[in-house]
């Protein structure tokens, strides 16, 4: 007789556990977090500390045509105020206590009240200690929050990408990358493909191309970019073509992600013979087996709009670039 209710109960429990385990695959039972990407709530009861944290986080983001901060900060004065903000996307909670903290340090939790969410706990013995160590703490804090936003964008991309466009990339350039599902327009050239949402007011784009040689110096990558874009991205006439803005030189640096070496270039593009322009960011990897470089670039055109969140969303896709083998 017990099996009549016991067996359905076991089945229900199994389904519940499976649902919980699916959270690791990007499915969460928690409510969706509030706020926009790169919004940060700072919780601190010391006004001076709130000012310090704002300066740490709201630094200008490089590679944009107009100044935009890396993050947008709002404030909550104490734990009571935090309760009303607990579903916020990113929260920094400051704990000042000399009896429990001998130095300033950061620790974090993910998806505590909502998803995606990061709560960073900044523990310090005093405001003076935080001020003295603000450079190191600021770099670490921005890196944590930036990595969280990139991972959140990647999580969304893995659920909403275009296998059909990715097959075109593989066929044309012989590499792999996750392509956002809204990039529905394509144009192919020799070892080159341009994917775009073809927006009328805001246009999001990714280009992927390869070239012989393994030189990844700033000079070579900039010259290669200009050559490839001039041949493949033109305006109404052949005299109009994309080029790299040289009055503000692009920044080039090497980063390590998941054991891979990536050369990141960030700067501004413009159309020769036209007034169009905007920000771009590219990732270049070296295919030593075939003696070539592969570059994936995101660029946006969004006149009159803030561009940080647009370019950052496209940039997340670049982290998925990999060799075909």
Coordinates of C-alpha atoms in Angstrom, one line a residue:
X1 CA 0.0 0.0 0.0
X2 CA 2.8 2.4 0.8
X3 CA 4.1 2.2 -2.8
X4 CA 1.0 4.1 -4.0
X5 CA 2.4 7.4 -2.6
X6 CA 6.0 6.5 -2.0
X7 CA 6.9 5.8 -5.7
X8 CA 5.5 9.1 -7.0
X9 CA 7.3 10.9 -4.1
X10 CA 10.6 9.3 -5.1
X11 CA 10.0 10.3 -8.7
X12 CA 9.2 13.9 -7.7
X13 CA 12.4 14.0 -5.6
X14 CA 14.5 12.8 -8.5
X15 CA 13.0 15.4 -10.8
X16 CA 13.8 18.1 -8.2
X17 CA 17.4 17.0 -7.8
X18 CA 17.8 16.9 -11.6
X19 CA 16.5 20.5 -11.7
X20 CA 19.0 21.5 -9.1
X21 CA 21.9 19.9 -11.0
X22 CA 20.9 21.7 -14.2
X23 CA 21.9 25.0 -12.6
X24 CA 25.5 24.1 -13.5
X25 CA 24.4 24.2 -17.2
X26 CA 23.1 27.8 -17.0
X27 CA 19.6 27.1 -15.7
X28 CA 18.9 28.6 -12.3
X29 CA 15.9 28.4 -10.0
X30 CA 16.7 31.8 -8.5
X31 CA 15.0 35.0 -9.8
X32 CA 16.7 37.0 -12.5
X33 CA 18.9 39.7 -11.1
X34 CA 17.9 43.3 -11.5
X35 CA 19.9 46.1 -13.2
X36 CA 21.9 46.4 -16.4
X37 CA 25.3 44.8 -17.1
X38 CA 28.1 46.8 -15.4
X39 CA 25.8 48.2 -12.7
X40 CA 27.3 47.9 -9.2
X41 CA 25.7 48.5 -5.8
X42 CA 28.2 49.5 -3.1
X43 CA 27.1 48.9 0.5
X44 CA 29.1 50.9 3.0
X45 CA 28.0 52.9 6.1
X46 CA 31.1 55.2 5.8
X47 CA 30.6 58.1 3.3
X48 CA 34.3 58.4 2.8
X49 CA 34.6 54.7 1.9
X50 CA 31.7 55.0 -0.5
X51 CA 33.5 57.8 -2.3
X52 CA 36.7 55.7 -2.4
X53 CA 34.9 52.7 -3.9
X54 CA 33.2 54.9 -6.5
X55 CA 36.6 56.2 -7.7
X56 CA 38.0 52.7 -7.7
X57 CA 35.2 51.3 -9.9
X58 CA 34.2 54.2 -12.1
X59 CA 37.4 54.5 -14.0
X60 CA 37.1 55.4 -17.7
X61 CA 36.9 52.4 -20.0
X62 CA 39.6 52.6 -22.7
X63 CA 38.9 52.3 -26.4
X64 CA 35.7 54.3 -26.6
X65 CA 35.1 57.5 -28.7
X66 CA 33.5 59.3 -25.7
X67 CA 34.4 58.8 -22.0
X68 CA 32.3 56.1 -20.4
X69 CA 33.0 54.6 -17.0
X70 CA 33.9 50.9 -16.7
X71 CA 31.0 50.5 -14.2
X72 CA 28.0 52.5 -13.0
X73 CA 27.8 52.7 -9.2
X74 CA 24.9 53.3 -6.9
X75 CA 25.0 53.2 -3.1
X76 CA 23.3 51.6 -0.1
X77 CA 24.3 52.9 3.3
X78 CA 23.8 49.8 5.4
X79 CA 22.6 46.2 5.6
X80 CA 19.0 47.4 5.9
X81 CA 19.3 49.1 2.6
X82 CA 21.0 46.0 1.2
X83 CA 17.9 44.0 1.8
X84 CA 16.1 46.1 -0.8
X85 CA 19.0 45.7 -3.2
X86 CA 19.7 42.0 -2.7
X87 CA 18.6 41.0 -6.2
X88 CA 21.0 43.5 -7.8
X89 CA 23.3 42.1 -10.4
X90 CA 26.6 43.1 -8.7
X91 CA 27.0 44.1 -5.1
X92 CA 30.1 45.2 -3.1
X93 CA 29.7 44.9 0.6
X94 CA 32.3 46.7 2.7
X95 CA 33.1 45.4 6.2
X96 CA 35.4 47.7 8.3
X97 CA 36.5 45.9 11.5
X98 CA 40.0 46.1 12.9
X99 CA 39.3 43.3 15.4
X100 CA 38.6 40.8 12.6
X101 CA 40.6 42.0 9.6
X102 CA 44.3 42.7 9.7
X103 CA 44.6 43.7 6.1
X104 CA 42.3 44.6 3.1
X105 CA 41.1 41.6 1.1
X106 CA 38.4 40.6 -1.3
X107 CA 36.2 37.5 -1.4
X108 CA 33.1 36.8 -3.4
X109 CA 30.0 34.7 -3.8
X110 CA 27.9 34.0 -6.9
X111 CA 24.2 33.7 -7.4
X112 CA 23.3 34.1 -3.7
X113 CA 19.9 35.7 -4.1
X114 CA 19.5 36.0 -7.9
X115 CA 21.1 34.9 -11.1
X116 CA 23.4 36.1 -12.6
X117 CA 24.8 37.8 -9.5
X118 CA 28.1 38.4 -7.8
X119 CA 28.5 39.7 -4.3
X120 CA 32.0 40.9 -3.4
X121 CA 32.9 41.2 0.3
X122 CA 35.6 43.9 0.8
X123 CA 37.0 43.3 4.3
X124 CA 39.4 46.0 5.8
X125 CA 40.6 47.0 9.2
X126 CA 40.0 50.7 8.5
X127 CA 39.2 53.3 5.9
X128 CA 42.8 54.5 6.1
X129 CA 44.0 51.0 5.3
X130 CA 41.7 50.9 2.3
X131 CA 43.0 54.2 1.1
X132 CA 46.6 53.2 1.4
X133 CA 45.9 50.0 -0.7
X134 CA 43.4 51.5 -3.1
X135 CA 45.5 50.9 -6.3
X136 CA 45.8 47.1 -5.7
X137 CA 42.3 46.7 -4.4
X138 CA 40.8 48.7 -7.3
X139 CA 42.6 46.6 -9.9
X140 CA 41.5 43.4 -8.3
X141 CA 37.9 44.6 -7.8
X142 CA 37.5 45.8 -11.4
X143 CA 39.0 42.5 -12.6
X144 CA 36.5 40.5 -10.5
X145 CA 33.5 42.5 -11.7
X146 CA 34.7 42.5 -15.3
X147 CA 35.2 38.7 -15.4
X148 CA 31.8 38.2 -13.8
X149 CA 30.1 40.3 -16.6
X150 CA 32.1 38.5 -19.3
X151 CA 31.1 35.1 -17.9
X152 CA 27.4 36.2 -17.7
X153 CA 27.5 37.3 -21.3
X154 CA 29.1 34.0 -22.3
X155 CA 26.5 32.1 -20.4
X156 CA 23.8 33.9 -22.4
X157 CA 25.7 33.4 -25.6
X158 CA 25.9 29.6 -25.1
X159 CA 22.1 29.5 -24.9
X160 CA 21.5 31.9 -27.9
X161 CA 24.0 31.4 -30.7
X162 CA 23.8 30.5 -34.4
X163 CA 25.2 27.1 -35.5
X164 CA 24.4 28.0 -39.1
X165 CA 26.6 31.2 -39.0
X166 CA 29.3 29.2 -37.1
X167 CA 29.4 26.7 -39.9
X168 CA 30.0 29.5 -42.3
X169 CA 32.9 30.7 -40.2
X170 CA 34.4 27.2 -40.1
X171 CA 34.1 26.8 -43.9
X172 CA 35.5 30.3 -44.7
X173 CA 38.3 30.8 -42.1
X174 CA 38.7 27.2 -40.7
X175 CA 38.3 28.1 -37.1
X176 CA 35.5 28.0 -34.5
X177 CA 33.7 30.8 -32.6
X178 CA 30.2 31.2 -31.1
X179 CA 28.2 33.7 -33.1
X180 CA 25.4 35.7 -31.4
X181 CA 22.1 34.6 -32.9
X182 CA 21.1 38.2 -33.9
X183 CA 24.0 38.4 -36.4
X184 CA 22.0 37.2 -39.3
X185 CA 23.7 39.0 -42.3
X186 CA 27.0 37.6 -43.6
X187 CA 29.6 38.7 -46.3
X188 CA 32.5 36.4 -47.2
X189 CA 35.8 37.2 -48.8
X190 CA 39.2 35.4 -49.1
X191 CA 39.8 33.9 -45.6
X192 CA 37.4 36.5 -44.3
X193 CA 33.8 36.7 -43.1
X194 CA 31.7 39.6 -41.8
X195 CA 28.7 38.9 -39.6
X196 CA 26.3 41.7 -38.7
X197 CA 22.8 42.3 -37.3
X198 CA 22.5 45.0 -40.1
X199 CA 20.8 47.4 -37.6
X200 CA 19.6 50.7 -39.0
X201 CA 20.5 52.8 -35.9
X202 CA 22.8 50.6 -33.9
X203 CA 24.8 48.0 -35.8
X204 CA 26.7 45.1 -34.1
X205 CA 29.4 43.2 -36.1
X206 CA 31.9 40.5 -35.8
X207 CA 34.6 39.8 -38.4
X208 CA 36.8 36.7 -38.5
X209 CA 39.9 36.5 -40.8
X210 CA 43.2 34.7 -41.1
X211 CA 46.5 35.5 -42.6
X212 CA 49.9 33.8 -43.3
X213 CA 52.6 34.4 -40.7
X214 CA 52.8 34.4 -37.0
X215 CA 54.0 37.9 -36.2
X216 CA 51.6 39.5 -33.6
X217 CA 53.4 42.8 -33.1
X218 CA 51.2 45.9 -32.8
X219 CA 52.5 47.2 -36.1
X220 CA 51.8 44.1 -38.1
X221 CA 48.3 43.6 -36.6
X222 CA 47.3 47.2 -37.3
X223 CA 48.6 47.0 -40.8
X224 CA 46.9 43.7 -41.4
X225 CA 43.6 45.0 -40.0
X226 CA 43.7 48.0 -42.4
X227 CA 44.5 45.8 -45.4
X228 CA 41.8 43.3 -44.6
X229 CA 39.1 45.9 -43.9
X230 CA 40.0 48.0 -46.9
X231 CA 39.4 45.0 -49.1
X232 CA 36.2 43.8 -47.5
X233 CA 34.3 46.6 -45.8
X234 CA 33.6 49.4 -48.2
X235 CA 31.1 52.3 -48.3
X236 CA 29.0 53.5 -51.2
X237 CA 32.1 53.7 -53.4
X238 CA 35.5 52.1 -53.5
X239 CA 37.0 55.3 -52.2
X240 CA 35.1 54.7 -48.9
X241 CA 36.5 51.9 -46.7
X242 CA 37.1 51.0 -43.1
X243 CA 40.4 52.0 -41.5
X244 CA 41.9 52.3 -38.1
X245 CA 41.8 55.7 -36.4
X246 CA 45.5 56.7 -35.8
X247 CA 45.0 59.9 -33.9
X248 CA 44.3 57.7 -30.8
X249 CA 46.6 54.7 -31.3
X250 CA 45.1 51.3 -30.6
X251 CA 46.3 49.5 -27.5
X252 CA 47.7 46.0 -27.9
X253 CA 48.4 43.6 -25.0
X254 CA 48.8 39.9 -24.5
X255 CA 46.4 38.1 -22.2
X256 CA 46.1 34.5 -20.9
X257 CA 42.7 32.9 -20.9
X258 CA 42.1 29.3 -20.0
X259 CA 45.7 28.4 -20.8
X260 CA 45.6 30.1 -24.2
X261 CA 47.6 33.1 -25.3
X262 CA 45.5 35.9 -26.9
X263 CA 46.7 39.2 -28.4
X264 CA 44.0 41.8 -27.7
X265 CA 43.8 45.0 -29.7
X266 CA 41.4 47.8 -28.7
X267 CA 40.8 51.1 -30.5
X268 CA 38.6 53.1 -32.9
X269 CA 37.6 52.6 -36.5
X270 CA 36.4 55.1 -39.1
X271 CA 35.3 55.0 -42.7
X272 CA 37.6 56.8 -45.0
X273 CA 35.6 59.3 -47.0
X274 CA 32.7 59.2 -44.6
X275 CA 31.8 60.2 -41.1
X276 CA 31.0 56.8 -39.7
X277 CA 33.1 55.4 -36.9
X278 CA 33.1 53.7 -33.5
X279 CA 35.0 51.3 -31.2
X280 CA 36.5 47.9 -32.0
X281 CA 38.2 45.2 -30.1
X282 CA 40.0 42.1 -31.6
X283 CA 41.5 38.9 -30.4
X284 CA 44.3 37.2 -32.3
X285 CA 45.5 33.7 -31.8
X286 CA 48.5 31.9 -33.5
X287 CA 48.1 28.7 -35.4
X288 CA 51.7 27.5 -35.3
X289 CA 50.9 24.2 -37.1
X290 CA 49.7 26.1 -40.2
X291 CA 51.9 29.1 -39.8
X292 CA 49.0 31.6 -39.6
X293 CA 47.2 34.1 -37.3
X294 CA 43.5 34.1 -36.8
X295 CA 41.7 37.3 -35.7
X296 CA 38.2 37.8 -34.5
X297 CA 37.1 41.4 -34.2
X298 CA 33.9 43.0 -32.8
X299 CA 33.0 46.5 -33.9
X300 CA 29.9 48.6 -33.4
X301 CA 28.3 51.6 -35.0
X302 CA 26.0 53.4 -32.5
X303 CA 25.9 57.2 -33.2
X304 CA 24.5 59.2 -30.3
X305 CA 24.4 56.2 -27.9
X306 CA 26.6 55.0 -25.1
X307 CA 28.7 52.1 -26.5
X308 CA 30.2 50.3 -23.5
X309 CA 27.5 47.6 -23.0
X310 CA 27.1 47.1 -26.8
X311 CA 30.8 46.5 -27.5
X312 CA 31.2 44.5 -24.3
X313 CA 28.5 42.1 -25.3
X314 CA 30.1 41.5 -28.7
X315 CA 33.5 41.2 -27.1
X316 CA 32.4 38.2 -25.0
X317 CA 32.0 36.2 -28.2
X318 CA 35.7 36.7 -29.0
X319 CA 36.7 34.6 -26.0
X320 CA 35.2 31.6 -27.8
X321 CA 37.6 31.8 -30.8
X322 CA 39.6 28.6 -31.2
X323 CA 41.4 26.5 -33.8
X324 CA 39.3 24.1 -35.8
X325 CA 41.2 21.0 -34.8

